[in-house]
PDB file of C-alpha atoms in Angstrom:
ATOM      1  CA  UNK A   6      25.663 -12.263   9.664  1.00 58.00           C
ATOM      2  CA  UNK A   7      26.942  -9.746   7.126  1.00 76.00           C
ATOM      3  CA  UNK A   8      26.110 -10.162   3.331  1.00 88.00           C
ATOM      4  CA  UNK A   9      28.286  -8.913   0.473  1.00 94.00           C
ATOM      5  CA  UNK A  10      27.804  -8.927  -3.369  1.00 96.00           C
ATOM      6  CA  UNK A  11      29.771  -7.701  -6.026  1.00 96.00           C
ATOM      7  CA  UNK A  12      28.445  -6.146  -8.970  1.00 94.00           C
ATOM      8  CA  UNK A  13      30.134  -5.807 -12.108  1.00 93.00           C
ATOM      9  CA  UNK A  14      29.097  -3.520 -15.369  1.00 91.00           C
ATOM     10  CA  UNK A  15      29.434  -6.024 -18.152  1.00 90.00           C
ATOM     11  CA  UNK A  16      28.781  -9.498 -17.877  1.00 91.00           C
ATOM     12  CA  UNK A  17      31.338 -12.306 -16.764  1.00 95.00           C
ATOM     13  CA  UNK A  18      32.067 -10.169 -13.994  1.00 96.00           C
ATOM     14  CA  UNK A  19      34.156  -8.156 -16.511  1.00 94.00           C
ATOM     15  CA  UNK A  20      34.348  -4.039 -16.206  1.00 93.00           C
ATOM     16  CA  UNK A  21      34.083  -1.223 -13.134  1.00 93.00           C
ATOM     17  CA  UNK A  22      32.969  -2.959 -10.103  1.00 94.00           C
ATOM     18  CA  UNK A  23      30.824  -2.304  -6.579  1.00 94.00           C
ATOM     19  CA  UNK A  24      31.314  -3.994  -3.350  1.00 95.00           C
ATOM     20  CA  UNK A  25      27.698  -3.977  -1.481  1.00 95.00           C
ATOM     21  CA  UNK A  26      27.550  -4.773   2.420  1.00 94.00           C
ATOM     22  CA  UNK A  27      24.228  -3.649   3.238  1.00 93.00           C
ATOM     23  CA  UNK A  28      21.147  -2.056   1.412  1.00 95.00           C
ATOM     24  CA  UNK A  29      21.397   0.534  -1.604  1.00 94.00           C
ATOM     25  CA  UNK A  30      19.027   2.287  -2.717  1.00 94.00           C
ATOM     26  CA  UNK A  31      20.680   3.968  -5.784  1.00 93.00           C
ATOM     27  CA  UNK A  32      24.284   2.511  -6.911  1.00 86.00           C
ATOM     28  CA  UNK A  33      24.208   4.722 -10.282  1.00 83.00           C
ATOM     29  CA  UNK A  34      26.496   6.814  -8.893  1.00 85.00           C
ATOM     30  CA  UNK A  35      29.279   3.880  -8.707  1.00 87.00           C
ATOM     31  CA  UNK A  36      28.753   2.230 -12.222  1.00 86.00           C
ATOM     32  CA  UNK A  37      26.694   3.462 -15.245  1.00 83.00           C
ATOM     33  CA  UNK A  38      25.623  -0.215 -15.137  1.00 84.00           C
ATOM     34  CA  UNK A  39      25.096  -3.734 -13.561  1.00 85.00           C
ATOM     35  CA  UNK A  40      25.227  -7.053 -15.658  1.00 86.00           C
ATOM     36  CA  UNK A  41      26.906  -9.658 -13.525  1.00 91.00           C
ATOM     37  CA  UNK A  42      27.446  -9.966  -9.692  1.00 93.00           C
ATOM     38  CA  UNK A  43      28.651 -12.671  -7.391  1.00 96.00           C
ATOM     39  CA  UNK A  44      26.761 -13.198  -3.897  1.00 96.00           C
ATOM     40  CA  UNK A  45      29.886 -13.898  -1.754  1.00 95.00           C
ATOM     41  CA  UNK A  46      27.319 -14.277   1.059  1.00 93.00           C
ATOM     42  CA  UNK A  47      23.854 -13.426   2.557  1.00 93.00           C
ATOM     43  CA  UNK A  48      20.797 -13.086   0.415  1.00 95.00           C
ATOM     44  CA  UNK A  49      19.516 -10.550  -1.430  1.00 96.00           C
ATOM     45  CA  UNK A  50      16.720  -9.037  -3.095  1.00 95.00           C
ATOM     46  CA  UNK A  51      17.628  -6.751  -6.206  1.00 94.00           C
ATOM     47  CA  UNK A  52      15.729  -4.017  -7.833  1.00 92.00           C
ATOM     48  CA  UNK A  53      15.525  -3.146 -11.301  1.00 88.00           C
ATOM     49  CA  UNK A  54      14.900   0.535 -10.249  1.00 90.00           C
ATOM     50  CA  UNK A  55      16.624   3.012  -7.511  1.00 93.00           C
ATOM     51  CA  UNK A  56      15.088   3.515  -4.070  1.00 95.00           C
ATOM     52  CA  UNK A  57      14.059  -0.606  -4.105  1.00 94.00           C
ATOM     53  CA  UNK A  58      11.371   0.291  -7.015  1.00 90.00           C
ATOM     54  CA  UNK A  59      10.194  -2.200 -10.133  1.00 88.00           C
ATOM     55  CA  UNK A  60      10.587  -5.880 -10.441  1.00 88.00           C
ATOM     56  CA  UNK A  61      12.613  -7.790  -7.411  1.00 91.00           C
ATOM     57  CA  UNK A  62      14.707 -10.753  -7.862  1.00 91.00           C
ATOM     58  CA  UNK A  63      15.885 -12.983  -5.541  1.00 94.00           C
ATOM     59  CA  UNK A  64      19.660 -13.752  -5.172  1.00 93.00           C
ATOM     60  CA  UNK A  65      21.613 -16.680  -2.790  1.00 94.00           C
ATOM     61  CA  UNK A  66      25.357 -17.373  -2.738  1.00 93.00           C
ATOM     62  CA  UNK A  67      26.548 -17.814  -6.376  1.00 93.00           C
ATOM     63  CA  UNK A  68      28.016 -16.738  -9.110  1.00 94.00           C
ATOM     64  CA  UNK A  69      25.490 -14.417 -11.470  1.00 93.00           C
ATOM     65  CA  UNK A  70      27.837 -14.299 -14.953  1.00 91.00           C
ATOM     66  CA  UNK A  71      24.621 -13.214 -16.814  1.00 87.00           C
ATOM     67  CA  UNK A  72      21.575 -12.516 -14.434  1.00 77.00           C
ATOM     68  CA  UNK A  73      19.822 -10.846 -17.432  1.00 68.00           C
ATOM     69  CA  UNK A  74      19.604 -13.738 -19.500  1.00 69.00           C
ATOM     70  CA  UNK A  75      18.941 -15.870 -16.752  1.00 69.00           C
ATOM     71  CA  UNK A  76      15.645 -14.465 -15.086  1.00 68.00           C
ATOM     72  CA  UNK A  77      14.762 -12.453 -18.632  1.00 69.00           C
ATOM     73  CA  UNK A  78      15.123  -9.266 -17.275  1.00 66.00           C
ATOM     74  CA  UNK A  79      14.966  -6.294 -19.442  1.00 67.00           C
ATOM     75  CA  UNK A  80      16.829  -3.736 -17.104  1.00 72.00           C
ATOM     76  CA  UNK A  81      19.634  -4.152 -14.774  1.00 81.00           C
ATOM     77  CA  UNK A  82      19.504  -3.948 -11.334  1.00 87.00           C
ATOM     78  CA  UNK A  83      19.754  -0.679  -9.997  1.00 90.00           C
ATOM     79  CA  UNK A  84      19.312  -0.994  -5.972  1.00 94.00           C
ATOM     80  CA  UNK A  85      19.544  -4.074  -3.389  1.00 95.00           C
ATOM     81  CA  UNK A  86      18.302  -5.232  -0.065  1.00 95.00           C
ATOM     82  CA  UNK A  87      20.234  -7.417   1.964  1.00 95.00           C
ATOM     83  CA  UNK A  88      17.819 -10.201   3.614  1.00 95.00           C
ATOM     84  CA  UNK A  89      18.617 -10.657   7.211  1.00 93.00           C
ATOM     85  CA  UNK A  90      18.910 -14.256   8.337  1.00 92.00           C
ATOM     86  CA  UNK A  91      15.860 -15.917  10.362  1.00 93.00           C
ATOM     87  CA  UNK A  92      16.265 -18.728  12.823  1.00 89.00           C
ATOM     88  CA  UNK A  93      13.266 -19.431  13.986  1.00 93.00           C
ATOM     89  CA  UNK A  94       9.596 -20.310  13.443  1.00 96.00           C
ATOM     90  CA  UNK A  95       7.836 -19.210  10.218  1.00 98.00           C
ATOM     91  CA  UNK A  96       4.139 -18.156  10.049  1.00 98.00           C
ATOM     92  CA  UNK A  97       1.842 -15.806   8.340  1.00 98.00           C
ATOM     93  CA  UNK A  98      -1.860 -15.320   7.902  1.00 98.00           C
ATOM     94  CA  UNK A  99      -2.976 -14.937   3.870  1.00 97.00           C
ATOM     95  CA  UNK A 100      -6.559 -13.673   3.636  1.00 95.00           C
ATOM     96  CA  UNK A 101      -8.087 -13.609   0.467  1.00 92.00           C
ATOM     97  CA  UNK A 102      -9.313 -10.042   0.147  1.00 91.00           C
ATOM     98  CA  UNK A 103      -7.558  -6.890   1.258  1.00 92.00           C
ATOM     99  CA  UNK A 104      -7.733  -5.175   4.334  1.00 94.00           C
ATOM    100  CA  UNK A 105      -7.784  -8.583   5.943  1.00 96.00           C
ATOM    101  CA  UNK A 106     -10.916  -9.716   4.560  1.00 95.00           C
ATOM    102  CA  UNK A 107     -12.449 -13.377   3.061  1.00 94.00           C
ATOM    103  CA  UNK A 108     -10.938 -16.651   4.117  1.00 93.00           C
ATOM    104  CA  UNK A 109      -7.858 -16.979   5.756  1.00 96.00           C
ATOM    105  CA  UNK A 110      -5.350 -19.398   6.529  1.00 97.00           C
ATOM    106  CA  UNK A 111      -2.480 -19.708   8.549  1.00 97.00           C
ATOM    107  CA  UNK A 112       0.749 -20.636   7.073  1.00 97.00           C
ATOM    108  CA  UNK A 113       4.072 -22.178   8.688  1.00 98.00           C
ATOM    109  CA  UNK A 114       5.360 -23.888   5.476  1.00 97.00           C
ATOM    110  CA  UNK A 115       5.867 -23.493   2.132  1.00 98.00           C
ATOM    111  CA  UNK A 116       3.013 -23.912  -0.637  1.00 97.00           C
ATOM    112  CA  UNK A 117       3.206 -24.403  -4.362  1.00 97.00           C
ATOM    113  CA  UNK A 118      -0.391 -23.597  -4.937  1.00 96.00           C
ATOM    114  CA  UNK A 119      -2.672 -21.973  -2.793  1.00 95.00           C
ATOM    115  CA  UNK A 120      -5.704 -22.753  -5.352  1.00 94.00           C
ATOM    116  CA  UNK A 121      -4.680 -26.773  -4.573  1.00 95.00           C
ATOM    117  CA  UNK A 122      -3.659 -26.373  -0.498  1.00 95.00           C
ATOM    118  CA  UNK A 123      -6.966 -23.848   0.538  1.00 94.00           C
ATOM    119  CA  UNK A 124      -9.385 -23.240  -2.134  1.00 92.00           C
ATOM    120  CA  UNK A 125      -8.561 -19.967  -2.017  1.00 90.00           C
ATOM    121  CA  UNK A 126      -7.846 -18.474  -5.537  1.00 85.00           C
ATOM    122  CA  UNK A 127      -5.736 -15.438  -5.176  1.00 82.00           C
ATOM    123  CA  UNK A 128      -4.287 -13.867  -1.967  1.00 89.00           C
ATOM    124  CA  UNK A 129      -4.995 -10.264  -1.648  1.00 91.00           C
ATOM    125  CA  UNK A 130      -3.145  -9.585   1.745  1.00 94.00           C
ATOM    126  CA  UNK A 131      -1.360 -11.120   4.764  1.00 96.00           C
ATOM    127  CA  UNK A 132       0.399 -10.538   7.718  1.00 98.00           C
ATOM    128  CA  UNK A 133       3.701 -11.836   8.400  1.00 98.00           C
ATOM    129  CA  UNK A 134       4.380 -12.609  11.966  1.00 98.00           C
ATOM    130  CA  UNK A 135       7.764 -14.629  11.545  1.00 97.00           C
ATOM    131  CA  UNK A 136      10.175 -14.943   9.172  1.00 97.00           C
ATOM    132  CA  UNK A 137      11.140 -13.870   5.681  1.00 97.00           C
ATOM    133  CA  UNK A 138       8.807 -14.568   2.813  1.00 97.00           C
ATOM    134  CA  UNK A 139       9.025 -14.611  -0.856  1.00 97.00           C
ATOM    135  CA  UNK A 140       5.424 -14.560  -2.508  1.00 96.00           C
ATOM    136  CA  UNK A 141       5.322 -15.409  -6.341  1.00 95.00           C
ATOM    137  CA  UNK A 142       2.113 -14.493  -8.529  1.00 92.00           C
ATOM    138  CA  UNK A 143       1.997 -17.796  -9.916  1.00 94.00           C
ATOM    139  CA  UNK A 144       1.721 -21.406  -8.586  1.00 95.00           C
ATOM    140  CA  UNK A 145       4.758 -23.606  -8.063  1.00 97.00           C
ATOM    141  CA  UNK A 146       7.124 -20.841  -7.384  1.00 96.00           C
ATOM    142  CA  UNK A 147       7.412 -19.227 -10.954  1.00 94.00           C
ATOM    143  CA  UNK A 148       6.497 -15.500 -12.224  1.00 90.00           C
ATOM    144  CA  UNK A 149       6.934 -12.006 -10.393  1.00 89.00           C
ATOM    145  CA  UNK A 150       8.215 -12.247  -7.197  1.00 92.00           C
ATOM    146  CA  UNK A 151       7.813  -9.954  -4.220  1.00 94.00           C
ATOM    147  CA  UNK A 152       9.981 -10.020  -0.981  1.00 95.00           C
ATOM    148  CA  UNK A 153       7.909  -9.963   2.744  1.00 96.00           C
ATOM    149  CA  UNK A 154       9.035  -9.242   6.186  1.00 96.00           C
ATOM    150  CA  UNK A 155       7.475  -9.249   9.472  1.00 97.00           C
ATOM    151  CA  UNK A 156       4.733  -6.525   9.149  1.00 97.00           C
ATOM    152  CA  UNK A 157       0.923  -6.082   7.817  1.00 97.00           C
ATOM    153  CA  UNK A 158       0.326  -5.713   4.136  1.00 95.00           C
ATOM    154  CA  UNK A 159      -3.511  -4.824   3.595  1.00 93.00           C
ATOM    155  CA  UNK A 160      -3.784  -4.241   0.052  1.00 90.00           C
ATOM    156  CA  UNK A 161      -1.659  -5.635  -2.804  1.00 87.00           C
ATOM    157  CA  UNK A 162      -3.137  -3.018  -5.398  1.00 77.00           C
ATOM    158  CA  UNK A 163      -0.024  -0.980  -4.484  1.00 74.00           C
ATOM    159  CA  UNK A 164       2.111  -3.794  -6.045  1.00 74.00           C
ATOM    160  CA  UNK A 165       0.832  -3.676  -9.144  1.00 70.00           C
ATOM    161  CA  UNK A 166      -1.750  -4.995  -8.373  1.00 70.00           C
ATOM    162  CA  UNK A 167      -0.323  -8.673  -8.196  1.00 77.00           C
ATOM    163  CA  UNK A 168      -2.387 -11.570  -6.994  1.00 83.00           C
ATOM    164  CA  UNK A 169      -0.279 -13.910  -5.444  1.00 91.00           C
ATOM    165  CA  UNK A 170      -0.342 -17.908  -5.786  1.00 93.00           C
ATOM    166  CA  UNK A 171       2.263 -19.782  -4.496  1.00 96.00           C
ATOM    167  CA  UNK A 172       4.206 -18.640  -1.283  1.00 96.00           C
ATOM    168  CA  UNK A 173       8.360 -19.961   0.048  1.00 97.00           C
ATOM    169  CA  UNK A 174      10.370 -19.502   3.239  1.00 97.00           C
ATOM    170  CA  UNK A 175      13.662 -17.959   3.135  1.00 96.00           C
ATOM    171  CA  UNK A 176      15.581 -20.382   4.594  1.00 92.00           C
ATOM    172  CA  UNK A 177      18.543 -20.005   6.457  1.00 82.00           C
ATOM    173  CA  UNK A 178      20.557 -22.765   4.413  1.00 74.00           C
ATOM    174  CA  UNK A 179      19.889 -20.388   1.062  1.00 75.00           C
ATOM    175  CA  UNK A 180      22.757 -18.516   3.467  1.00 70.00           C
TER     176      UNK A 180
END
């Protein structure tokens, strides 16, 4: 399935545009700025820095008049991953220290609190074996999010240091 967004300089979809098929690390070069898009399909994580740097956001289908205002972000989005669709099974192992260390618990579902679900009180690193993740450093899905694929991530210190709390599938109806 191919994604595209739109990206607009002002907000309201209003000024230069960009249309987006695929990853970008750096769309400076097209627009001075970003303030609004529309997600015409796929989803997305966007960047508040080139090269897929800084805070991520996640974006479904819709209609983004005013992004800023509406996740309080203080920059505008300056690169984008698309977010390939998964249709299949969903697991991945959380451990509770890095390097795969301390408890650890499978996961094939979504959890709004890993402090309620495993007694576990921050997650340090995982590994992904299926699906697309997003991982938020706060329970019930709010705060700094980070995007994870299939793949081993030992040691979270290299996020900025985040400690994540709750965890949520990307799901192919967010398509």
């Amino acid at each position: 399935m191919m994604g595209k967004v739109t990206f607009y300089e002002d907000r309201n979809f209003q000024g230069r545009s960009y249309d987006c098929m695929g990853d970008s690390g750096d769309f400076s070069s097209y627009m001075n700025r970003c303030h609004s898009c529309r997600v015409e399909s796929g989803c997305w994580m966007m960047y508040d820095h080139p090269n897929y740097m800084g805070n991520q956001y996640f974006f479904k289908r819709g209609e983004y008049a005013d992004y800023m205002s509406m996740f309080g972000m203080s920059n505008c989005i300056r690169s984008c991953r698309m977010i390939p669709m998964h249709r299949g099974s969903y697991r991945m192992r959380i451990y509770e220290r890095d390097n795969f260390m301390g408890q650890m618990h499978e996961m094939m579902d979504d959890c709004d609190n890993i402090m309620d679900r495993y007694r576990m009180s921050h997650c340090q690193s995982c590994h992904v074996m299926e699906g697309h993740w997003l991982m938020y450093e706060q329970p019930h899905y709010r705060g700094k999010m980070s995007y994870f694929r299939p793949g081993e991530y030992r040691n979270f210190s290299n996020m900025g240091g985040m400690r994540f709390m709750s965890m949520r599938r990307i799901m192919d109806s967010m398509y």
